[in-house]
Coordinates of C-alpha atoms in Angstrom, one line a residue:
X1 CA 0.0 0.0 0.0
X2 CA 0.9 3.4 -0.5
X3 CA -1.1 5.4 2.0
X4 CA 2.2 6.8 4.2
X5 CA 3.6 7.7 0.9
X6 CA 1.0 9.7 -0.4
X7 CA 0.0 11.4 3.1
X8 CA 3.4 12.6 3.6
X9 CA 3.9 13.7 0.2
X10 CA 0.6 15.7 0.3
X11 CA 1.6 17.5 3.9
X12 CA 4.8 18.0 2.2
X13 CA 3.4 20.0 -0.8
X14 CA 0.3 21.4 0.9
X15 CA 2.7 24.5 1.8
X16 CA 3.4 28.0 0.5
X17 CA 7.2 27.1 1.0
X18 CA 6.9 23.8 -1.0
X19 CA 10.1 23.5 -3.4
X20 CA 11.5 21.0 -5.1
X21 CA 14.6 21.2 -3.2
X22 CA 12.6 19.9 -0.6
X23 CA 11.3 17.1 -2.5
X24 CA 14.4 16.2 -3.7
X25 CA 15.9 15.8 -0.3
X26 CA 12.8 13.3 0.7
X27 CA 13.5 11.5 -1.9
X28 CA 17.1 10.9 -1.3
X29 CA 16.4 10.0 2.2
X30 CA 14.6 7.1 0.6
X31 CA 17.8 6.0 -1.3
X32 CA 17.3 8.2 -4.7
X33 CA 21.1 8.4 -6.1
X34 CA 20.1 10.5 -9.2
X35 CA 17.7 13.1 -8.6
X36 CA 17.9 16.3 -10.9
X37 CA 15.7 19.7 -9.8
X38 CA 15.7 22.2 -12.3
X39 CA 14.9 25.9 -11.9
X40 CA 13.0 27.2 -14.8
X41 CA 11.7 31.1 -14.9
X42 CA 9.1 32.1 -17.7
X43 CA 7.1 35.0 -18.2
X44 CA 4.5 34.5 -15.5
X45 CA 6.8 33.2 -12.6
X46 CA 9.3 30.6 -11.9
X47 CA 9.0 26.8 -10.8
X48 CA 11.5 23.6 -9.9
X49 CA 11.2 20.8 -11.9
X50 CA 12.3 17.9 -10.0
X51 CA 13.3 14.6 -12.1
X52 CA 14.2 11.0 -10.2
X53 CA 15.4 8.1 -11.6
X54 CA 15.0 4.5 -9.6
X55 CA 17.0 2.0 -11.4
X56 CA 15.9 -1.4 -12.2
X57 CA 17.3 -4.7 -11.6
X58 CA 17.9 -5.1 -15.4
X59 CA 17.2 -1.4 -16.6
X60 CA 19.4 0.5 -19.5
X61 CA 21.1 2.9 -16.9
X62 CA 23.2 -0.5 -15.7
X63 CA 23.3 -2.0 -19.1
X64 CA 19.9 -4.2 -19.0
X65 CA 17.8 -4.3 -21.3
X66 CA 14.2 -3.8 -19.7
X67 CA 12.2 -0.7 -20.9
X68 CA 12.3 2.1 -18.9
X69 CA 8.8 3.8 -17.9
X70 CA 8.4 7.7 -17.5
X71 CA 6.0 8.8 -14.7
X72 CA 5.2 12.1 -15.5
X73 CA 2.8 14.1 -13.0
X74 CA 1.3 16.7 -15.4
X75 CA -0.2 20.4 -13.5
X76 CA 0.0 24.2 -13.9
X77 CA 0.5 24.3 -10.5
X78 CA 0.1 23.2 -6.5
X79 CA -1.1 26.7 -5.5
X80 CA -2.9 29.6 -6.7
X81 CA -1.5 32.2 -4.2
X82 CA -2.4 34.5 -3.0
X83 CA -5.9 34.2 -5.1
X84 CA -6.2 30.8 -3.3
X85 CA -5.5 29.4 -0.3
X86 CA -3.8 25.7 0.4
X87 CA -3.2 23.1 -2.4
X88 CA -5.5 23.3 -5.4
X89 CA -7.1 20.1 -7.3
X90 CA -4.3 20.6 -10.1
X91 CA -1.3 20.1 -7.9
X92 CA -3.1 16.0 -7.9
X93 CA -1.0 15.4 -10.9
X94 CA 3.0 16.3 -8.8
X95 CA 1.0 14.2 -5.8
X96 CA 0.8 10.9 -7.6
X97 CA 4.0 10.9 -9.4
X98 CA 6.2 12.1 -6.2
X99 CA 4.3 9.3 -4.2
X100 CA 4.6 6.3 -6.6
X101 CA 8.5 7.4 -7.1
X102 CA 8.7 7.7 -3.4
X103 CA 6.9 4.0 -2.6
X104 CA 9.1 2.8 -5.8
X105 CA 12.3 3.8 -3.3
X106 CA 11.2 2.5 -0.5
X107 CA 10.6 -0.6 -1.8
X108 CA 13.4 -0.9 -3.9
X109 CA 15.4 0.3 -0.5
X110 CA 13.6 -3.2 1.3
X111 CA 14.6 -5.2 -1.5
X112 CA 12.0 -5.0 -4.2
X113 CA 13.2 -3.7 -7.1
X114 CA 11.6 -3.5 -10.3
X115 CA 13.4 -4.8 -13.5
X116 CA 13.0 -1.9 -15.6
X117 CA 14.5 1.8 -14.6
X118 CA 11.5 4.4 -13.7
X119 CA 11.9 7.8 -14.2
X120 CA 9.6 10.3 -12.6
X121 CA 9.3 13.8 -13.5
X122 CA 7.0 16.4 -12.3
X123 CA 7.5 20.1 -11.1
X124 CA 6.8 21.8 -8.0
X125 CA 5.4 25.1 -7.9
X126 CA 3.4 26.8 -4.9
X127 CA 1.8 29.6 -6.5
X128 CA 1.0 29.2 -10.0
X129 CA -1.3 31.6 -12.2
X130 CA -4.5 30.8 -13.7
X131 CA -6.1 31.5 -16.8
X132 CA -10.2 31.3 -18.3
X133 CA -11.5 28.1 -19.4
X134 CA -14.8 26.3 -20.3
X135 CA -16.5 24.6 -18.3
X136 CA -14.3 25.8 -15.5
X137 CA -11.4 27.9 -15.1
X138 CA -7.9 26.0 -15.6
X139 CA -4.5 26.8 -14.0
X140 CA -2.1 28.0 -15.6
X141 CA 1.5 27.4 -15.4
X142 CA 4.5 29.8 -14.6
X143 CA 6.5 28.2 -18.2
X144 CA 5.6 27.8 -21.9
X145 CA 4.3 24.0 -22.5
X146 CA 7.3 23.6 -25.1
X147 CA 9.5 24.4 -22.0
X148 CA 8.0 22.0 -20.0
X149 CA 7.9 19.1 -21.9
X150 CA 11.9 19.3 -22.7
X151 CA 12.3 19.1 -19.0
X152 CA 10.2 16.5 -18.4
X153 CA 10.0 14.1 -21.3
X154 CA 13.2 12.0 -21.5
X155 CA 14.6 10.8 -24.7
X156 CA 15.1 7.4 -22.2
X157 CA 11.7 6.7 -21.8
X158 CA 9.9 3.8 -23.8
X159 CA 6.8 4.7 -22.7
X160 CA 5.0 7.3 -20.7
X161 CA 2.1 7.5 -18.3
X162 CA 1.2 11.3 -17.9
X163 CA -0.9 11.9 -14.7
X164 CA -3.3 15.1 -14.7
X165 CA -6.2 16.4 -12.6
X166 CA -9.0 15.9 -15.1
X167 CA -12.3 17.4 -13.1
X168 CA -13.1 20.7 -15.0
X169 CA -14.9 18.7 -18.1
X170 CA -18.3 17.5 -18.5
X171 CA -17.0 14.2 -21.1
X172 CA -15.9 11.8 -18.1
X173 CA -18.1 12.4 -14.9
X174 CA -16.6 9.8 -12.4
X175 CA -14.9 9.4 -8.9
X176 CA -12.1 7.9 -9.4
X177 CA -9.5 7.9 -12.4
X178 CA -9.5 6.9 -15.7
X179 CA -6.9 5.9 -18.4
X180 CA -6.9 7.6 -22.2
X181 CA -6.1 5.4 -25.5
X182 CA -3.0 5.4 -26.1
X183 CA -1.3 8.0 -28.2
X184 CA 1.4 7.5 -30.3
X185 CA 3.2 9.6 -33.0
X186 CA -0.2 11.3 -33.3
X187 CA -2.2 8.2 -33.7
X188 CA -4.9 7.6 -31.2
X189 CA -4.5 3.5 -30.9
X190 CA -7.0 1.5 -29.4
X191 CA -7.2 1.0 -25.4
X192 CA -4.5 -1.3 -23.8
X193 CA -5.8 -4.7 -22.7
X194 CA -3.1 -5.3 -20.6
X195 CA -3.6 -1.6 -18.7
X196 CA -7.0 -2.1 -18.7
X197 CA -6.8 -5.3 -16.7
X198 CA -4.4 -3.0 -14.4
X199 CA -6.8 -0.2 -13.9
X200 CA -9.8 -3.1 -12.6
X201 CA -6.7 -4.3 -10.4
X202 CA -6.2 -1.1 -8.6
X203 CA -9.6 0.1 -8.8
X204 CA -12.0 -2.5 -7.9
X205 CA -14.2 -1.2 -10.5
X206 CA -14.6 -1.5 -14.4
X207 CA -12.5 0.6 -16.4
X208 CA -13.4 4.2 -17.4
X209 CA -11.8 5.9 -20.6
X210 CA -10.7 9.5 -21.0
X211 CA -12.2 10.5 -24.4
X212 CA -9.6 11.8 -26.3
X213 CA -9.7 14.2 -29.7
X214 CA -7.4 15.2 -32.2
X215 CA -7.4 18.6 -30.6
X216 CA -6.0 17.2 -27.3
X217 CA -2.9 15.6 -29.1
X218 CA -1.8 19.0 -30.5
X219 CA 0.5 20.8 -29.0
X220 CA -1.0 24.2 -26.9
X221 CA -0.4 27.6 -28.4
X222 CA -2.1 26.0 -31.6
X223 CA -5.4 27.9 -30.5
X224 CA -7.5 25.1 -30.3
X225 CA -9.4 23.1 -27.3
X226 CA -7.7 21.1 -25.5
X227 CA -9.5 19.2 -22.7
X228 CA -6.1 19.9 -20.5
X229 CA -2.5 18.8 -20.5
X230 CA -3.0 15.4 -20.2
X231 CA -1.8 13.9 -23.1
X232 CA 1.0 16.8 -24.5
X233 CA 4.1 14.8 -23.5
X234 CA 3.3 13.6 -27.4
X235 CA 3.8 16.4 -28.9
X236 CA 7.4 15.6 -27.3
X237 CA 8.5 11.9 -28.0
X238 CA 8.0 9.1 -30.6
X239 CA 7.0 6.8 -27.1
X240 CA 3.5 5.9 -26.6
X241 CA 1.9 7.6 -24.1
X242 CA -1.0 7.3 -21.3
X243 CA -2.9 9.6 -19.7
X244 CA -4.0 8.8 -16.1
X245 CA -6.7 11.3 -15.7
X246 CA -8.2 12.0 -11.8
X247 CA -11.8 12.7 -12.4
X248 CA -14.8 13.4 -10.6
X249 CA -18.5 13.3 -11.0
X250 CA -19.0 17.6 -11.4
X251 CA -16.6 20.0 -13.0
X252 CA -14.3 21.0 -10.3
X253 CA -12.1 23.9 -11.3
X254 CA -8.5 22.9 -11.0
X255 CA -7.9 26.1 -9.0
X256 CA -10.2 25.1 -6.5
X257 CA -8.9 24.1 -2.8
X258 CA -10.1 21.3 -1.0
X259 CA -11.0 19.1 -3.8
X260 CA -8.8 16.2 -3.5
X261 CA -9.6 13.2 -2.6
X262 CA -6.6 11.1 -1.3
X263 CA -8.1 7.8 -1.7
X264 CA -8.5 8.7 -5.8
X265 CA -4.7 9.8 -5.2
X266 CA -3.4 6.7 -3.7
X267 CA -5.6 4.4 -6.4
X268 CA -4.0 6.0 -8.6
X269 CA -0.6 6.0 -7.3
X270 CA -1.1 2.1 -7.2
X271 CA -1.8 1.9 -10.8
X272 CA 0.9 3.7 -12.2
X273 CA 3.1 1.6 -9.7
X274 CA 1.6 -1.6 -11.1
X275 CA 2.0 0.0 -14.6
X276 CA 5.9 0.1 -13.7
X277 CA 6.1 -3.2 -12.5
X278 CA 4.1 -5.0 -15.3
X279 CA 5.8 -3.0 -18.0
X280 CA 9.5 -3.3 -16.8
X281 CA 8.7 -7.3 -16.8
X282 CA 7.4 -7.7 -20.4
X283 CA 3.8 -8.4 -19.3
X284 CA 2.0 -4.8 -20.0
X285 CA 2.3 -3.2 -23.5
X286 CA 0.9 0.0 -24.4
X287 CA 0.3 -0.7 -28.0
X288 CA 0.5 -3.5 -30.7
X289 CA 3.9 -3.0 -32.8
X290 CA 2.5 -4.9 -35.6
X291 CA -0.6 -3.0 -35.7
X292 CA 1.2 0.3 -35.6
X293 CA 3.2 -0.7 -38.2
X294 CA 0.1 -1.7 -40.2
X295 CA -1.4 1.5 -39.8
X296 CA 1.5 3.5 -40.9
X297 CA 2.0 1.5 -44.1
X298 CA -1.7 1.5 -45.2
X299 CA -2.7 5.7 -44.4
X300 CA 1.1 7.3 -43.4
X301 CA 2.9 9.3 -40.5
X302 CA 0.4 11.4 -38.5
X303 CA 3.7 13.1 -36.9
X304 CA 2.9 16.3 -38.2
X305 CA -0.2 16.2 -35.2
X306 CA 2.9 17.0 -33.2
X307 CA 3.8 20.2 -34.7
X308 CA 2.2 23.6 -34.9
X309 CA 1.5 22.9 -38.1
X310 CA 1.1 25.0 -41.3
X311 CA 1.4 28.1 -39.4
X312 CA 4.4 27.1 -37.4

């Protein structure tokens, strides 16, 4: 289980001082040995972007050859100050990621290590701006999206699980979480079996899917919808990608306070655990090679989905 993980995580970025300095340090008291935290200013503030890496027993970074998963917790921010008080629903995305990589080093530290490398990167920033948005207002974020994906998204990782606050929409009205397609090289590929099995693992209930358009694989600053952040560590990497989306049964602003709900949080925090272990061990896939490659042959590259396009 994961509870102590994710309450101490949460009491440690539930704070107007919260820094990824901090983080960094509780992670290292759980045996991290590579833990990078990069300070990034933009035009509407500054944040730390804290990246950890937990090294399996056959991972690349010791010359194995098990894939390497990326745990990416996707938010504009943990805080709205002053205009809010405390940690907003948006800051759920850093709280899964820092939790799962901190359980991940603990139990690596007791002697249960995965056999892939996990790399886990999120940023930490206490009082973030926010911006208008339909149905709800979103949060912004203190850096450029371009910015934040070439921090976070590793050219190491095989595949990526992106884990964002998803209440402000009126397409996936749950408590809970729920997974999106995977995306890949702008192609929205069917559901994973294998991660669906994982979600009814760590759930208890039967899977619920993140609708996902065209618009949302984009990258922002294109002018078009985008249901949030979720899935923009595409735009980024030829990896498949995830999106673990915490969702609720009304819109809930991702500025508002007082909206998490640390049970979702730690279900979650399972999942993408079990994502890491399943993965690493060849028994999880994200998408069908063969069917990709089928695809590609019969209608082309959709890579230019990642791009600005025309305009750009």
């Amino acid at each position: 289980m994961s509870w102590r993980h994710v309450i101490e995580m949460s009491d440690l970025l539930d704070s107007p001082s919260a820094s990824g300095k901090a983080v960094a340090e509780v992670l290292k008291s759980l045996g991290a040995t590579e833990v990078e935290v990069t300070e990034v200013t933009g035009e509407a503030g500054e944040t730390e972007f804290v990246k950890v890496l937990i090294p399996g027993t056959n991972g690349r970074s010791s010359g194995g050859d098990a894939p390497t998963l990326g745990i990416i917790g996707r938010l504009g921010g943990l805080g709205a100050r002053p205009e809010q008080i405390g940690f907003v629903s948006d800051g759920d995305g850093a709280l899964v990621a820092l939790s799962a990589a901190a359980k991940l080093l603990d139990a690596a530290a007791k002697g249960d290590r995965l056999p892939g490398d996990v790399i886990v990167s999120t940023h930490v920033d206490p009082d973030a701006p926010t911006q208008p948005h339909d149905p709800v207002p979103f949060m912004g974020s203190s850096v450029d999206m371009a910015v934040t994906n070439s921090v976070e998204v590793s050219a190491e990782m095989d595949a990526i699980v992106s884990v964002d606050t998803t209440r402000g929409n009126r397409i996936c009205n749950h408590r809970g979480f729920a997974i999106t397609p995977t995306i890949k090289e702008g192609w929205i590929l069917r559901v994973s079996e294998s991660l669906l099995d994982i979600v009814e693992r760590t759930s208890g209930q039967n899977p619920v899917i993140l609708p996902i358009t065209t618009q949302d694989i984009t990258p922002y600053g294109n002018d078009v919808y985008h249901v949030n952040s979720i899935v923009q560590p595409t735009t980024a990497t030829p990896a498949p990608v995830v999106g673990v989306a915490l969702t609720t049964v009304t819109a809930v602003p991702g500025s508002a306070t007082g909206a998490s709900d640390l049970q979702v949080v730690e279900s979650a925090v399972r999942f993408v655990i079990e994502t890491a272990k399943d993965y690493g061990r060849g028994i999880a896939s994200f998408y069908d090679p063969a069917e990709f490659e089928r695809l590609t042959s019969l209608y082309g590259s959709l890579a230019h989905l990642q791009t600005k396009g025309a305009e750009s």
